[in-house]
Coordinates of C-alpha atoms (C1' of nucleotides) in Angstrom, one line a residue:
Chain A
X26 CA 4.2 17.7 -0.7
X27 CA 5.2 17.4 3.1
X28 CA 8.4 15.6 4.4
X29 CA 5.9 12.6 5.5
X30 CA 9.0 10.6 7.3
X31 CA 6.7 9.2 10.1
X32 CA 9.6 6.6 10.6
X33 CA 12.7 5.4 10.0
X34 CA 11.2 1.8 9.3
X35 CA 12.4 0.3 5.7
X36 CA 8.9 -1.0 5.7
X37 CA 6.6 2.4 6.7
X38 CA 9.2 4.2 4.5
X39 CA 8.4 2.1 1.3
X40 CA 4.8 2.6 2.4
X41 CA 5.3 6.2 1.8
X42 CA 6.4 6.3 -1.3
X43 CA 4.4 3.0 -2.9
X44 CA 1.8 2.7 -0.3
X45 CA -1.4 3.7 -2.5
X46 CA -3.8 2.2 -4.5
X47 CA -2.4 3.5 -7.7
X48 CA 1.6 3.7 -7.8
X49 CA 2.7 -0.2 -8.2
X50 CA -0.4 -0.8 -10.7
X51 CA 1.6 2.1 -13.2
X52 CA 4.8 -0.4 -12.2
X53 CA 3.1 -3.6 -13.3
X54 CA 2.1 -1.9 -16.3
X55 CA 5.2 -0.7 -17.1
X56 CA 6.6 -4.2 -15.9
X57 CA 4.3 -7.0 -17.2
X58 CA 2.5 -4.9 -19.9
X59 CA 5.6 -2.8 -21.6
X60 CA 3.7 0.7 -21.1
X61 CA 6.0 2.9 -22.1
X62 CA 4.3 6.0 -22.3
X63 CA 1.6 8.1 -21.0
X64 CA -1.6 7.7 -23.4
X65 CA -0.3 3.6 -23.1
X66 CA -0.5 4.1 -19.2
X67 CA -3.7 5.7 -19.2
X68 CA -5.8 4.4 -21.8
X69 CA -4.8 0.2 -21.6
X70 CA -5.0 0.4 -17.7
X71 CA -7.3 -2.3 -16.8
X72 CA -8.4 -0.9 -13.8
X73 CA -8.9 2.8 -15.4
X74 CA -6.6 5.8 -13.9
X75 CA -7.7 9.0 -14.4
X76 CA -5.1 11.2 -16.4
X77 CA -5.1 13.4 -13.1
X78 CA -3.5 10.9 -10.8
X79 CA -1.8 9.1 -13.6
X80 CA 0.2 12.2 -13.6
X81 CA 1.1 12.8 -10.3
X82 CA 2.0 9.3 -9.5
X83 CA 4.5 9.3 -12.6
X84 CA 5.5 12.4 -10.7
X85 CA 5.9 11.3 -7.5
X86 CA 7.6 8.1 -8.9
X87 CA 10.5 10.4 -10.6
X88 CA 11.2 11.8 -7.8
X89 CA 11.9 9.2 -6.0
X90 CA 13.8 7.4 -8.6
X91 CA 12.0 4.8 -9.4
X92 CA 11.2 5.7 -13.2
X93 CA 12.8 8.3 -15.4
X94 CA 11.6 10.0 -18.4
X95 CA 13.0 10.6 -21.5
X96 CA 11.6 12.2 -24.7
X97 CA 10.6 10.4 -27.4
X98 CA 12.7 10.8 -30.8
X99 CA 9.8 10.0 -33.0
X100 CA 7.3 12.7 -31.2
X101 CA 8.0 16.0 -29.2
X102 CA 5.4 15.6 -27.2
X103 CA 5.4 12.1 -26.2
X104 CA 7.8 11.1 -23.4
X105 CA 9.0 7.6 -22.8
X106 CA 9.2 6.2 -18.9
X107 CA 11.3 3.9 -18.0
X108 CA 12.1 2.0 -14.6
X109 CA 15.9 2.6 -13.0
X110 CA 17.3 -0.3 -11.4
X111 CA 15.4 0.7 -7.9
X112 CA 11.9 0.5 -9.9
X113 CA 13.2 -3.1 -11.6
X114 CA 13.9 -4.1 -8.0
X115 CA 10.3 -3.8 -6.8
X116 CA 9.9 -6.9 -9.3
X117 CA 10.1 -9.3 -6.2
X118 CA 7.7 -7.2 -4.2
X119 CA 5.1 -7.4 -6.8
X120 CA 5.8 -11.2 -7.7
X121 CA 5.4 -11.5 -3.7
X122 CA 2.1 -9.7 -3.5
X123 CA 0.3 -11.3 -6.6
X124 CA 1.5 -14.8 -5.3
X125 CA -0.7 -13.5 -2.4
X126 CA -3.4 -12.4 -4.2
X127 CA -3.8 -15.0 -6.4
X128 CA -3.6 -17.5 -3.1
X129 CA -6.3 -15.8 -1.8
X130 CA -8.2 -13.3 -3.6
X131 CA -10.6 -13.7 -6.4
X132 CA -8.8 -13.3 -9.1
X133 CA -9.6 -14.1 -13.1
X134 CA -8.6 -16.7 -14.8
X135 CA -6.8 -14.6 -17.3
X136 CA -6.0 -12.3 -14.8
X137 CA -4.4 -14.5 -12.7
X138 CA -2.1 -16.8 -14.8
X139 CA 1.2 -14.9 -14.6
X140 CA 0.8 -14.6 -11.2
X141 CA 0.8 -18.0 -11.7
X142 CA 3.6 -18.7 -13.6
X143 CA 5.5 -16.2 -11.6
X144 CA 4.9 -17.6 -8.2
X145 CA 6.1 -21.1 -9.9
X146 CA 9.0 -20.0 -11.4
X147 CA 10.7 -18.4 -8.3
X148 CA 13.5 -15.9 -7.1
X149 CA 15.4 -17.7 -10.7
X150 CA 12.5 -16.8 -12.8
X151 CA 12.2 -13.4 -11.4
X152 CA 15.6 -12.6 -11.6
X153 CA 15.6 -13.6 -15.0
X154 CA 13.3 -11.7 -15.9
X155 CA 14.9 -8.2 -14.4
X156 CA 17.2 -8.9 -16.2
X157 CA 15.3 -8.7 -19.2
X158 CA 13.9 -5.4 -18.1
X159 CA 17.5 -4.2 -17.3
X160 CA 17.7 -4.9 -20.9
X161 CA 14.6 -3.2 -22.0
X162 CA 14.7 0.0 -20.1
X163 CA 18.3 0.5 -19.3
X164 CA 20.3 -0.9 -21.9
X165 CA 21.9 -3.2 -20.4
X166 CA 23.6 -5.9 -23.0
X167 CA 22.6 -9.3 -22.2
X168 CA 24.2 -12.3 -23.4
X169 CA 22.0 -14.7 -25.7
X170 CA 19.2 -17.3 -24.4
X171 CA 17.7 -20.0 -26.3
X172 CA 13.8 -19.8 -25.9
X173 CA 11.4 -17.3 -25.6
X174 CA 12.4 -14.7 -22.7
X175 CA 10.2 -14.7 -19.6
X176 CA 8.4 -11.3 -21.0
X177 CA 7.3 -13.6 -24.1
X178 CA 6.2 -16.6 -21.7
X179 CA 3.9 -14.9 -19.5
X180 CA 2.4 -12.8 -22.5
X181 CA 2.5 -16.0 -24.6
X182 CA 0.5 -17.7 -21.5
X183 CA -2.4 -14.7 -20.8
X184 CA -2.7 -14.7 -24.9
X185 CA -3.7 -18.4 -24.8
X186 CA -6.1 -18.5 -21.7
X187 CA -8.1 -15.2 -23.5
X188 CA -8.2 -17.2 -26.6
X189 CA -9.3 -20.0 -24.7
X190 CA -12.0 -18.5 -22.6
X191 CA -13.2 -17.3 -26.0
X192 CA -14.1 -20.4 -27.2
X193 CA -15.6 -21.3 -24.4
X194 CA -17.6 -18.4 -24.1
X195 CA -18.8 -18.8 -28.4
X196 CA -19.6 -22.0 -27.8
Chain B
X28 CA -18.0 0.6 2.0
X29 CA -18.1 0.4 -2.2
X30 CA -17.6 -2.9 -3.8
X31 CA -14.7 -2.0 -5.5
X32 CA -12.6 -4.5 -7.4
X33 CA -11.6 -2.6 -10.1
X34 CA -10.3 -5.6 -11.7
X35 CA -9.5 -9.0 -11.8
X36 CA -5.6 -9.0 -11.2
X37 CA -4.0 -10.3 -8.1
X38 CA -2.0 -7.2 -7.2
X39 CA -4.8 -4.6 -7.9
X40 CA -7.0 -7.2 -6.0
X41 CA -3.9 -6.9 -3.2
X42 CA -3.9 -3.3 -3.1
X43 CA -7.3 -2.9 -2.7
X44 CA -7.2 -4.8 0.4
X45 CA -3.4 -3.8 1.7
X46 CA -3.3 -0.4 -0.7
X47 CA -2.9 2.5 2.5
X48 CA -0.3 3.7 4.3
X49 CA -1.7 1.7 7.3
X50 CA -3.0 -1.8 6.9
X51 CA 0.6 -3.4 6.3
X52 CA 2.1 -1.7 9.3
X53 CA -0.6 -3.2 11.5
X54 CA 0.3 -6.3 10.3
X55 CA 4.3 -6.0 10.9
X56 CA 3.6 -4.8 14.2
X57 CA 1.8 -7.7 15.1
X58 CA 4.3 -9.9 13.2
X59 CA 7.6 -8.3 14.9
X60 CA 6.6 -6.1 17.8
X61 CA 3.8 -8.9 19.2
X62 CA 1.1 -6.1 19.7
X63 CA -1.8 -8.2 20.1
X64 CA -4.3 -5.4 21.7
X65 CA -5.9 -2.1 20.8
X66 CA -4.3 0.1 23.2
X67 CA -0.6 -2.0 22.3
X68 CA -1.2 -1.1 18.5
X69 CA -2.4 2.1 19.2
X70 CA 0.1 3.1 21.3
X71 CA 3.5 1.6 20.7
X72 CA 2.9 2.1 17.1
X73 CA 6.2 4.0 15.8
X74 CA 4.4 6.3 13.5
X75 CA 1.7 7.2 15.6
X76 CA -1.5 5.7 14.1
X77 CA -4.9 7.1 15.5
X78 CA -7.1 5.3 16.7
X79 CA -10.1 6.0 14.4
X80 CA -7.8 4.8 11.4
X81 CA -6.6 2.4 13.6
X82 CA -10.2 0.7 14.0
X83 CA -11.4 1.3 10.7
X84 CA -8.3 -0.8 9.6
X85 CA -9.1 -3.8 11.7
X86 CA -11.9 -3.8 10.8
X87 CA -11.1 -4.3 7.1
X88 CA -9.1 -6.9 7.9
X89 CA -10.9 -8.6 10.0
X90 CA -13.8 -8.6 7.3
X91 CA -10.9 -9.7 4.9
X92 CA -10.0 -12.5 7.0
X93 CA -6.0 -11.7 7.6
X94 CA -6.6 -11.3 11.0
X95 CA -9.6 -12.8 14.0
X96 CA -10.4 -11.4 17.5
X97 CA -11.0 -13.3 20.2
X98 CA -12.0 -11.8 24.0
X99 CA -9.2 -11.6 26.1
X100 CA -10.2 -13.8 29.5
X101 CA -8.5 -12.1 31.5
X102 CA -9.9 -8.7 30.8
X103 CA -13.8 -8.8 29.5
X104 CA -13.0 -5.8 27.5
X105 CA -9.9 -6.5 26.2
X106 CA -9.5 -8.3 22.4
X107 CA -7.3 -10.1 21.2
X108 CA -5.8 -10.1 17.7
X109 CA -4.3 -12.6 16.1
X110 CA -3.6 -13.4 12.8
X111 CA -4.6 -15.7 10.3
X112 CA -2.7 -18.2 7.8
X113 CA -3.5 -15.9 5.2
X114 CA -2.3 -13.2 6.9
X115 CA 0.8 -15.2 8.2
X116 CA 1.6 -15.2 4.4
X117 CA 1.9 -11.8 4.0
X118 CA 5.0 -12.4 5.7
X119 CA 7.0 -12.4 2.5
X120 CA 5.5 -9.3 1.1
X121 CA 6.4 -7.3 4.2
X122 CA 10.1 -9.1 3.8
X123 CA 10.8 -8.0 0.2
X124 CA 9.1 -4.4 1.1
X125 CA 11.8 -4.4 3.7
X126 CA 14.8 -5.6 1.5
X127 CA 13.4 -2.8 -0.9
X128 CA 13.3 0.4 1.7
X129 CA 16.2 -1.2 3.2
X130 CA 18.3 -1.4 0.1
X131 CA 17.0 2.5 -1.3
X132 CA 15.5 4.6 1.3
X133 CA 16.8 6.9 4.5
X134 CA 16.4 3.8 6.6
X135 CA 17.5 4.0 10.3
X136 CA 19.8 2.0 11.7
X137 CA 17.7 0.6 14.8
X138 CA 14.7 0.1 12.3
X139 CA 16.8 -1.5 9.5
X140 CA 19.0 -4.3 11.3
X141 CA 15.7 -6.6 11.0
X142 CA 15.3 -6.3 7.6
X143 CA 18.8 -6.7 7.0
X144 CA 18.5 -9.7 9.0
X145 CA 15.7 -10.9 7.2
X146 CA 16.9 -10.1 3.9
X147 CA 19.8 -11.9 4.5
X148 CA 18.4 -14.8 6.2
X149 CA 16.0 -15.5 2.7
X150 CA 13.1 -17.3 2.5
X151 CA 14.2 -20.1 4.6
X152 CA 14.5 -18.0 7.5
X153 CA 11.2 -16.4 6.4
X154 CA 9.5 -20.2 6.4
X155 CA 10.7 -20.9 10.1
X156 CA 9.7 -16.9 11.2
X157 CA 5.9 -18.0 9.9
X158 CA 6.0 -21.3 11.4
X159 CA 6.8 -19.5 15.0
X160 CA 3.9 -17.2 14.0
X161 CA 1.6 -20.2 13.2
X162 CA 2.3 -21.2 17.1
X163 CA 1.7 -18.0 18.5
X164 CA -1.1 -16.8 16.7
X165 CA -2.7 -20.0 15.2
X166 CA -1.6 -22.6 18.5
X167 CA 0.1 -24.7 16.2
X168 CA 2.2 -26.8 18.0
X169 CA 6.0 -27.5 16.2
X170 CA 8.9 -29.5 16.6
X171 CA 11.3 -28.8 19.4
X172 CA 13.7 -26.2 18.1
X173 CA 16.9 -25.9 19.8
X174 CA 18.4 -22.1 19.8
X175 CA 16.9 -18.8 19.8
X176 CA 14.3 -18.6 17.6
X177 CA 14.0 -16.4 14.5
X178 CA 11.6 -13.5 16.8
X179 CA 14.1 -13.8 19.4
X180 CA 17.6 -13.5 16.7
X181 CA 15.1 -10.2 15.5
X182 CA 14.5 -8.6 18.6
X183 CA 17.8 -9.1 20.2
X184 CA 19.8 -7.7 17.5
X185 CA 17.2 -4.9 17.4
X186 CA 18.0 -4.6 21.0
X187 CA 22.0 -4.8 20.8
X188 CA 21.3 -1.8 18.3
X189 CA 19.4 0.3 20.5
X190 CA 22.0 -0.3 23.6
X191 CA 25.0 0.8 21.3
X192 CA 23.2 3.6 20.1
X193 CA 22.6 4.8 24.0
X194 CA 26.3 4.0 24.8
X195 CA 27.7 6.2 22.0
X196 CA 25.1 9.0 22.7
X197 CA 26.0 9.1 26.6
X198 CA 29.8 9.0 25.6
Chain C
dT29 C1' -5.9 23.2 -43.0
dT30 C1' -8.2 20.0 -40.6
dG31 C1' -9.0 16.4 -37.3
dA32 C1' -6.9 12.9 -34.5
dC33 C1' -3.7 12.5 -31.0
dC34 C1' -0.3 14.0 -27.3
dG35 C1' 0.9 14.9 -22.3
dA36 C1' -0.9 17.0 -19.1
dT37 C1' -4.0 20.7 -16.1
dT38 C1' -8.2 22.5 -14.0
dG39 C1' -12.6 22.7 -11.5
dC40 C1' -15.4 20.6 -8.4
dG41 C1' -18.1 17.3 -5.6
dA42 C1' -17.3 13.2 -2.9
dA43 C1' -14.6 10.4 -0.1
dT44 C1' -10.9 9.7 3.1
dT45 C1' -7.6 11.3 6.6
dG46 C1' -5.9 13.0 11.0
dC47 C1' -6.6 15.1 15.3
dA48 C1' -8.7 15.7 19.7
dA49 C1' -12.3 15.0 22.6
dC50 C1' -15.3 11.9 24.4
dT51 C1' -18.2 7.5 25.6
dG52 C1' -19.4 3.7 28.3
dG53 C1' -17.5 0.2 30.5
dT54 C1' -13.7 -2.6 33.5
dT55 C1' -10.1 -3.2 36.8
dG56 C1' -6.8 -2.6 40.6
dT57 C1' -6.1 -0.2 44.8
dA58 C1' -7.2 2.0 49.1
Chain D
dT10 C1' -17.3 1.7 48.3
dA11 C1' -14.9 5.2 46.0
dC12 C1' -11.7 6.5 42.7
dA13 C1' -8.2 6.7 39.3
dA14 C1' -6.3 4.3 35.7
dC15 C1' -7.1 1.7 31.9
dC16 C1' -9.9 -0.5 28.0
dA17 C1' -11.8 -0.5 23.1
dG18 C1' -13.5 2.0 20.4
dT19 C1' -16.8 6.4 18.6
dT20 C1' -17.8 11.1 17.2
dG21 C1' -17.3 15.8 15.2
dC22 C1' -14.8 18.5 12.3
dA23 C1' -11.3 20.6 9.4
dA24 C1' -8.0 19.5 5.9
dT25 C1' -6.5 16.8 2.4
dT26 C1' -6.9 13.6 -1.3
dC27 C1' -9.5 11.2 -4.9
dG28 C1' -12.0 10.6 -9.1
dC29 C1' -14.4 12.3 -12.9
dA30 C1' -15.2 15.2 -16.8
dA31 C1' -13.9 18.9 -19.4
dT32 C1' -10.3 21.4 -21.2
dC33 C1' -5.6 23.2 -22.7
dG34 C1' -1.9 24.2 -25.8
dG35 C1' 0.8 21.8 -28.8
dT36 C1' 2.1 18.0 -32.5
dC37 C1' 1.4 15.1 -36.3
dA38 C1' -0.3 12.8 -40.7
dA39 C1' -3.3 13.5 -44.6

DNA sequence: TTGACCGATTGCGAATTGCAACTGGTTGTA
DNA sequence: TACAACCAGTTGCAATTCGCAATCGGTCAA
């Protein structure tokens, strides 16, 4: 736990506190995949954090105040994470990077849709969407929308190419 | 050297390319500081990178494709690094990054005028920035511009910030 | 009372990092 | 021709971090 602080660069500075291989994967689950607690976090990772580093990333991510946690009414035990505003704000960076990634990585079909979606939708689509999870994790009262939210597209869109690879695969 | 690829998803495919604390500064300090060499990256890096890490990381991204070498011709030992389109379009990643650290961390105010600049400037400013990257690094020839360019708006402001900062220190 | 579940913590070998010194070669200058 | 400065890395090593598996103390439903 050392001052790092190589810089006063915006860009090294965010590096400091998201640059790993771990920290924005718990954001994108928290974001994309509405993990909400710890067991959620750990076990329906795709990519399979250990409970060790899962930990002290949540940590690390408190302090900095990008999540906070709250315990859970319906278990002592369980706590329930949610982003602040700052973490909500890293939506564009992650939109930014999986446009990337998707652009030129080699990423699954299933995988790879919201990115997708995302990268078509925009700066409106994204902001539409923290919105949403201003509503979802900080309570924020949000005046009604006709349609399925954002949230509900891109699940609505990952749940139809699985289905459809699927059938392709039976068949 | 593993395989990796803990999963199919764009930004854990991202991050396992781009997921250290060094690989994105490389890249912004070719983008905005024009370090094309070794020694220049090695040396007027401002966080101090060393220069084991320092060629480890090019070489991952040269295998990764984001960036090429080339002999310098007029020193036979000399390299030179340039980047690639797909590395040109990590642009926006570094931008929103920026906007991010800008916007919530202990940013300083020499380091953070670009970012502000950049942030405020939006994507359209980020297009033009990439297309005077795709000249310098790819030789891409574009359109006469009239006016500064966006490098030049960039490094003179970060310039007028450093002068003031003097002025008021002598005084 | 029992067994599944909860959020972590611990121990430990392996991999990565950071520092400093060094290598083998090139270049400009005298 | 000699030499110092410069060039792109490489090497050795100690310290840190990572990743896995096992475990812990507590909670919950049956």
């Amino acid at each position: 736990m050392t001052d790092a602080r190589r810089s006063g660069c915006p860009i090294n500075l965010s590096l400091e506190v998201l640059g790993d291989k771990w920290s924005l994967l718990i954001i994108r689950d928290m974001m994309f995949g509405n993990r909400r607690h710890f067991r959620e976090l750990l076990t329906k990772s795709e990519e399979g954090i250990s409970s060790n580093i899962l930990a002290d990333r949540l940590k690390t991510l408190l302090d900095e105040g990008i999540i906070t946690r709250e315990d859970d009414p319906t278990h002592k035990q369980k706590g329930i994470y949610s982003l602040t505003e700052q973490g909500i704000e890293l939506l564009p960076v992650l939109a930014q990077m999986a446009a990337w990634g998707y652009k030129y990585l080699p990423v699954s079909e299933e995988l790879g849709i919201r990115a997708r979606l995302l990268s078509e939708g925009g700066p409106k689509m994204w902001a539409e969407f923290m919105d949403e999870l201003r509503e979802s994790h900080l309570g924020v009262k949000r005046r009604r929308r006709t349609g399925p939210s954002v949230g509900e597209r891109l699940q609505a869109a990952y749940e139809r190419v699985v289905a459809r690879g699927k059938a392709t695969a039976v068949k």
